[in-house]
């Protein structure tokens, strides 16, 4: 399961705060906030459809942004 799904699950199912989510997943609170904002702007809703893969979720959340996994 991707970190994006974990963030969404902890926010919507568990009702955790941004700070608590960031502590649970070892990511910054700004990252959690950005992912939740991008998810709200996407066409997706929670709970996610069963056919939604991690790749599709990432593409919807980061739509319009070139995601590069390689560091310079």
GROMACS .gro file of N, CA and C in nm:
model
  216
    1UNK      N    1   0.085  -0.118   0.000
    1UNK     CA    2   0.000   0.000   0.000
    1UNK      C    3   0.090   0.124   0.000
    2UNK      N    4   0.052   0.221  -0.078
    2UNK     CA    5   0.135   0.341  -0.089
    2UNK      C    6   0.114   0.434   0.030
    3UNK      N    7   0.206   0.526   0.046
    3UNK     CA    8   0.193   0.626   0.154
    3UNK      C    9   0.071   0.713   0.132
    4UNK      N   10   0.035   0.736   0.006
    4UNK     CA   11  -0.083   0.819  -0.022
    4UNK      C   12  -0.207   0.752   0.035
    5UNK      N   13  -0.222   0.623   0.010
    5UNK     CA   14  -0.337   0.550   0.064
    5UNK      C   15  -0.334   0.548   0.217
    6UNK      N   16  -0.215   0.533   0.273
    6UNK     CA   17  -0.203   0.535   0.419
    6UNK      C   18  -0.245   0.670   0.476
    7UNK      N   19  -0.203   0.778   0.413
    7UNK     CA   20  -0.240   0.912   0.458
    7UNK      C   21  -0.391   0.930   0.451
    8UNK      N   22  -0.452   0.889   0.341
    8UNK     CA   23  -0.596   0.903   0.324
    8UNK      C   24  -0.671   0.818   0.426
    9UNK      N   25  -0.625   0.696   0.448
    9UNK     CA   26  -0.690   0.606   0.543
    9UNK      C   27  -0.684   0.663   0.684
   10UNK      N   28  -0.566   0.711   0.723
   10UNK     CA   29  -0.552   0.766   0.858
   10UNK      C   30  -0.633   0.894   0.877
   11UNK      N   31  -0.648   0.972   0.773
   11UNK     CA   32  -0.724   1.096   0.783
   11UNK      C   33  -0.875   1.070   0.786
   12UNK      N   34  -0.924   0.992   0.690
   12UNK     CA   35  -1.068   0.977   0.674
   12UNK      C   36  -1.127   0.864   0.758
   13UNK      N   37  -1.056   0.754   0.775
   13UNK     CA   38  -1.109   0.643   0.855
   13UNK      C   39  -1.077   0.657   1.003
   14UNK      N   40  -0.953   0.696   1.034
   14UNK     CA   41  -0.912   0.707   1.173
   14UNK      C   42  -0.934   0.847   1.230
   15UNK      N   43  -0.947   0.948   1.143
   15UNK     CA   44  -0.971   1.084   1.189
   15UNK      C   45  -0.853   1.149   1.258
   16UNK      N   46  -0.732   1.108   1.221
   16UNK     CA   47  -0.612   1.164   1.284
   16UNK      C   48  -0.581   1.304   1.229
   17UNK      N   49  -0.510   1.382   1.308
   17UNK     CA   50  -0.467   1.514   1.266
   17UNK      C   51  -0.347   1.502   1.172
   18UNK      N   52  -0.315   1.613   1.105
   18UNK     CA   53  -0.199   1.613   1.015
   18UNK      C   54  -0.072   1.577   1.089
   19UNK      N   55  -0.056   1.632   1.208
   19UNK     CA   56   0.065   1.606   1.286
   19UNK      C   57   0.073   1.459   1.328
   20UNK      N   58  -0.039   1.401   1.368
   20UNK     CA   59  -0.039   1.259   1.408
   20UNK      C   60  -0.011   1.168   1.289
   21UNK      N   61  -0.068   1.201   1.173
   21UNK     CA   62  -0.041   1.123   1.053
   21UNK      C   63   0.108   1.130   1.017
   22UNK      N   64   0.164   1.250   1.025
   22UNK     CA   65   0.306   1.265   0.990
   22UNK      C   66   0.395   1.185   1.085
   23UNK      N   67   0.358   1.178   1.212
   23UNK     CA   68   0.436   1.098   1.307
   23UNK      C   69   0.423   0.949   1.278
   24UNK      N   70   0.301   0.904   1.248
   24UNK     CA   71   0.278   0.762   1.220
   24UNK      C   72   0.354   0.713   1.098
   25UNK      N   73   0.362   0.797   0.996
   25UNK     CA   74   0.420   0.755   0.869
   25UNK      C   75   0.561   0.807   0.845
   26UNK      N   76   0.614   0.883   0.939
   26UNK     CA   77   0.749   0.940   0.927
   26UNK      C   78   0.765   1.026   0.802
   27UNK      N   79   0.666   1.111   0.779
   27UNK     CA   80   0.673   1.211   0.673
   27UNK      C   81   0.642   1.346   0.736
   28UNK      N   82   0.679   1.452   0.668
   28UNK     CA   83   0.656   1.585   0.721
   28UNK      C   84   0.509   1.624   0.717
   29UNK      N   85   0.465   1.708   0.810
   29UNK     CA   86   0.326   1.752   0.809
   29UNK      C   87   0.291   1.832   0.683
   30UNK      N   88   0.387   1.900   0.624
   30UNK     CA   89   0.362   1.973   0.500
   30UNK      C   90   0.332   1.876   0.386
   31UNK      N   91   0.399   1.761   0.385
   31UNK     CA   92   0.373   1.659   0.284
   31UNK      C   93   0.233   1.603   0.299
   32UNK      N   94   0.193   1.576   0.422
   32UNK     CA   95   0.058   1.526   0.449
   32UNK      C   96  -0.045   1.628   0.402
   33UNK      N   97  -0.023   1.753   0.436
   33UNK     CA   98  -0.115   1.860   0.396
   33UNK      C   99  -0.124   1.872   0.245
   34UNK      N  100  -0.010   1.866   0.178
   34UNK     CA  101  -0.009   1.877   0.031
   34UNK      C  102  -0.084   1.762  -0.034
   35UNK      N  103  -0.063   1.641   0.014
   35UNK     CA  104  -0.131   1.525  -0.044
   35UNK      C  105  -0.281   1.534  -0.022
   36UNK      N  106  -0.323   1.576   0.097
   36UNK     CA  107  -0.466   1.590   0.123
   36UNK      C  108  -0.528   1.701   0.038
   37UNK      N  109  -0.456   1.810   0.017
   37UNK     CA  110  -0.506   1.918  -0.069
   37UNK      C  111  -0.517   1.873  -0.214
   38UNK      N  112  -0.416   1.802  -0.261
   38UNK     CA  113  -0.418   1.752  -0.398
   38UNK      C  114  -0.529   1.648  -0.416
   39UNK      N  115  -0.552   1.565  -0.315
   39UNK     CA  116  -0.659   1.467  -0.323
   39UNK      C  117  -0.795   1.537  -0.330
   40UNK      N  118  -0.813   1.642  -0.252
   40UNK     CA  119  -0.939   1.717  -0.255
   40UNK      C  120  -0.963   1.780  -0.391
   41UNK      N  121  -0.855   1.821  -0.459
   41UNK     CA  122  -0.867   1.883  -0.591
   41UNK      C  123  -0.886   1.780  -0.703
   42UNK      N  124  -0.857   1.654  -0.675
   42UNK     CA  125  -0.872   1.550  -0.777
   42UNK      C  126  -1.019   1.509  -0.788
   43UNK      N  127  -1.049   1.425  -0.884
   43UNK     CA  128  -1.185   1.377  -0.905
   43UNK      C  129  -1.220   1.259  -0.815
   44UNK      N  130  -1.126   1.214  -0.735
   44UNK     CA  131  -1.146   1.095  -0.653
   44UNK      C  132  -1.218   1.128  -0.522
   45UNK      N  133  -1.284   1.027  -0.467
   45UNK     CA  134  -1.351   1.040  -0.338
   45UNK      C  135  -1.309   0.926  -0.247
   46UNK      N  136  -1.326   0.947  -0.119
   46UNK     CA  137  -1.298   0.842  -0.021
   46UNK      C  138  -1.427   0.778   0.019
   47UNK      N  139  -1.437   0.649   0.028
   47UNK     CA  140  -1.336   0.548   0.002
   47UNK      C  141  -1.308   0.534  -0.147
   48UNK      N  142  -1.186   0.495  -0.177
   48UNK     CA  143  -1.145   0.481  -0.316
   48UNK      C  144  -1.218   0.364  -0.381
   49UNK      N  145  -1.244   0.373  -0.509
   49UNK     CA  146  -1.303   0.258  -0.579
   49UNK      C  147  -1.208   0.139  -0.575
   50UNK      N  148  -1.264   0.020  -0.574
   50UNK     CA  149  -1.182  -0.102  -0.567
   50UNK      C  150  -1.085  -0.115  -0.684
   51UNK      N  151  -1.124  -0.063  -0.799
   51UNK     CA  152  -1.039  -0.076  -0.918
   51UNK      C  153  -0.928   0.029  -0.925
   52UNK      N  154  -0.919   0.117  -0.829
   52UNK     CA  155  -0.818   0.224  -0.828
   52UNK      C  156  -0.684   0.167  -0.779
   53UNK      N  157  -0.587   0.164  -0.868
   53UNK     CA  158  -0.454   0.113  -0.832
   53UNK      C  159  -0.369   0.225  -0.773
   54UNK      N  160  -0.255   0.187  -0.716
   54UNK     CA  161  -0.163   0.286  -0.660
   54UNK      C  162  -0.114   0.381  -0.768
   55UNK      N  163  -0.089   0.328  -0.887
   55UNK     CA  164  -0.041   0.411  -0.998
   55UNK      C  165  -0.146   0.514  -1.040
   56UNK      N  166  -0.272   0.471  -1.049
   56UNK     CA  167  -0.380   0.562  -1.085
   56UNK      C  168  -0.401   0.668  -0.977
   57UNK      N  169  -0.391   0.627  -0.851
   57UNK     CA  170  -0.406   0.722  -0.740
   57UNK      C  171  -0.296   0.827  -0.745
   58UNK      N  172  -0.173   0.783  -0.763
   58UNK     CA  173  -0.060   0.876  -0.770
   58UNK      C  174  -0.075   0.971  -0.889
   59UNK      N  175  -0.120   0.920  -1.003
   59UNK     CA  176  -0.139   1.004  -1.121
   59UNK      C  177  -0.249   1.107  -1.097
   60UNK      N  178  -0.356   1.070  -1.027
   60UNK     CA  179  -0.465   1.163  -1.000
   60UNK      C  180  -0.424   1.270  -0.900
   61UNK      N  181  -0.349   1.230  -0.798
   61UNK     CA  182  -0.307   1.325  -0.694
   61UNK      C  183  -0.202   1.421  -0.749
   62UNK      N  184  -0.109   1.372  -0.827
   62UNK     CA  185  -0.002   1.456  -0.880
   62UNK      C  186  -0.027   1.495  -1.025
   63UNK      N  187  -0.153   1.507  -1.063
   63UNK     CA  188  -0.190   1.546  -1.199
   63UNK      C  189  -0.132   1.683  -1.233
   64UNK      N  190  -0.070   1.691  -1.349
   64UNK     CA  191  -0.012   1.818  -1.392
   64UNK      C  192   0.125   1.847  -1.336
   65UNK      N  193   0.179   1.754  -1.263
   65UNK     CA  194   0.313   1.774  -1.205
   65UNK      C  195   0.401   1.657  -1.247
   66UNK      N  196   0.517   1.689  -1.299
   66UNK     CA  197   0.611   1.585  -1.339
   66UNK      C  198   0.676   1.527  -1.214
   67UNK      N  199   0.651   1.401  -1.190
   67UNK     CA  200   0.706   1.334  -1.073
   67UNK      C  201   0.832   1.260  -1.114
   68UNK      N  202   0.941   1.295  -1.052
   68UNK     CA  203   1.067   1.231  -1.083
   68UNK      C  204   1.116   1.157  -0.961
   69UNK      N  205   1.141   1.031  -0.975
   69UNK     CA  206   1.189   0.950  -0.863
   69UNK      C  207   1.341   0.957  -0.850
   70UNK      N  208   1.409   1.003  -0.955
   70UNK     CA  209   1.554   1.011  -0.951
   70UNK      C  210   1.598   1.144  -0.891
   71UNK      N  211   1.693   1.137  -0.800
   71UNK     CA  212   1.747   1.259  -0.740
   71UNK      C  213   1.862   1.310  -0.826
   72UNK      N  214   1.877   1.440  -0.826
   72UNK     CA  215   1.987   1.500  -0.903
   72UNK      C  216   2.114   1.502  -0.824
   0.00000   0.00000   0.00000
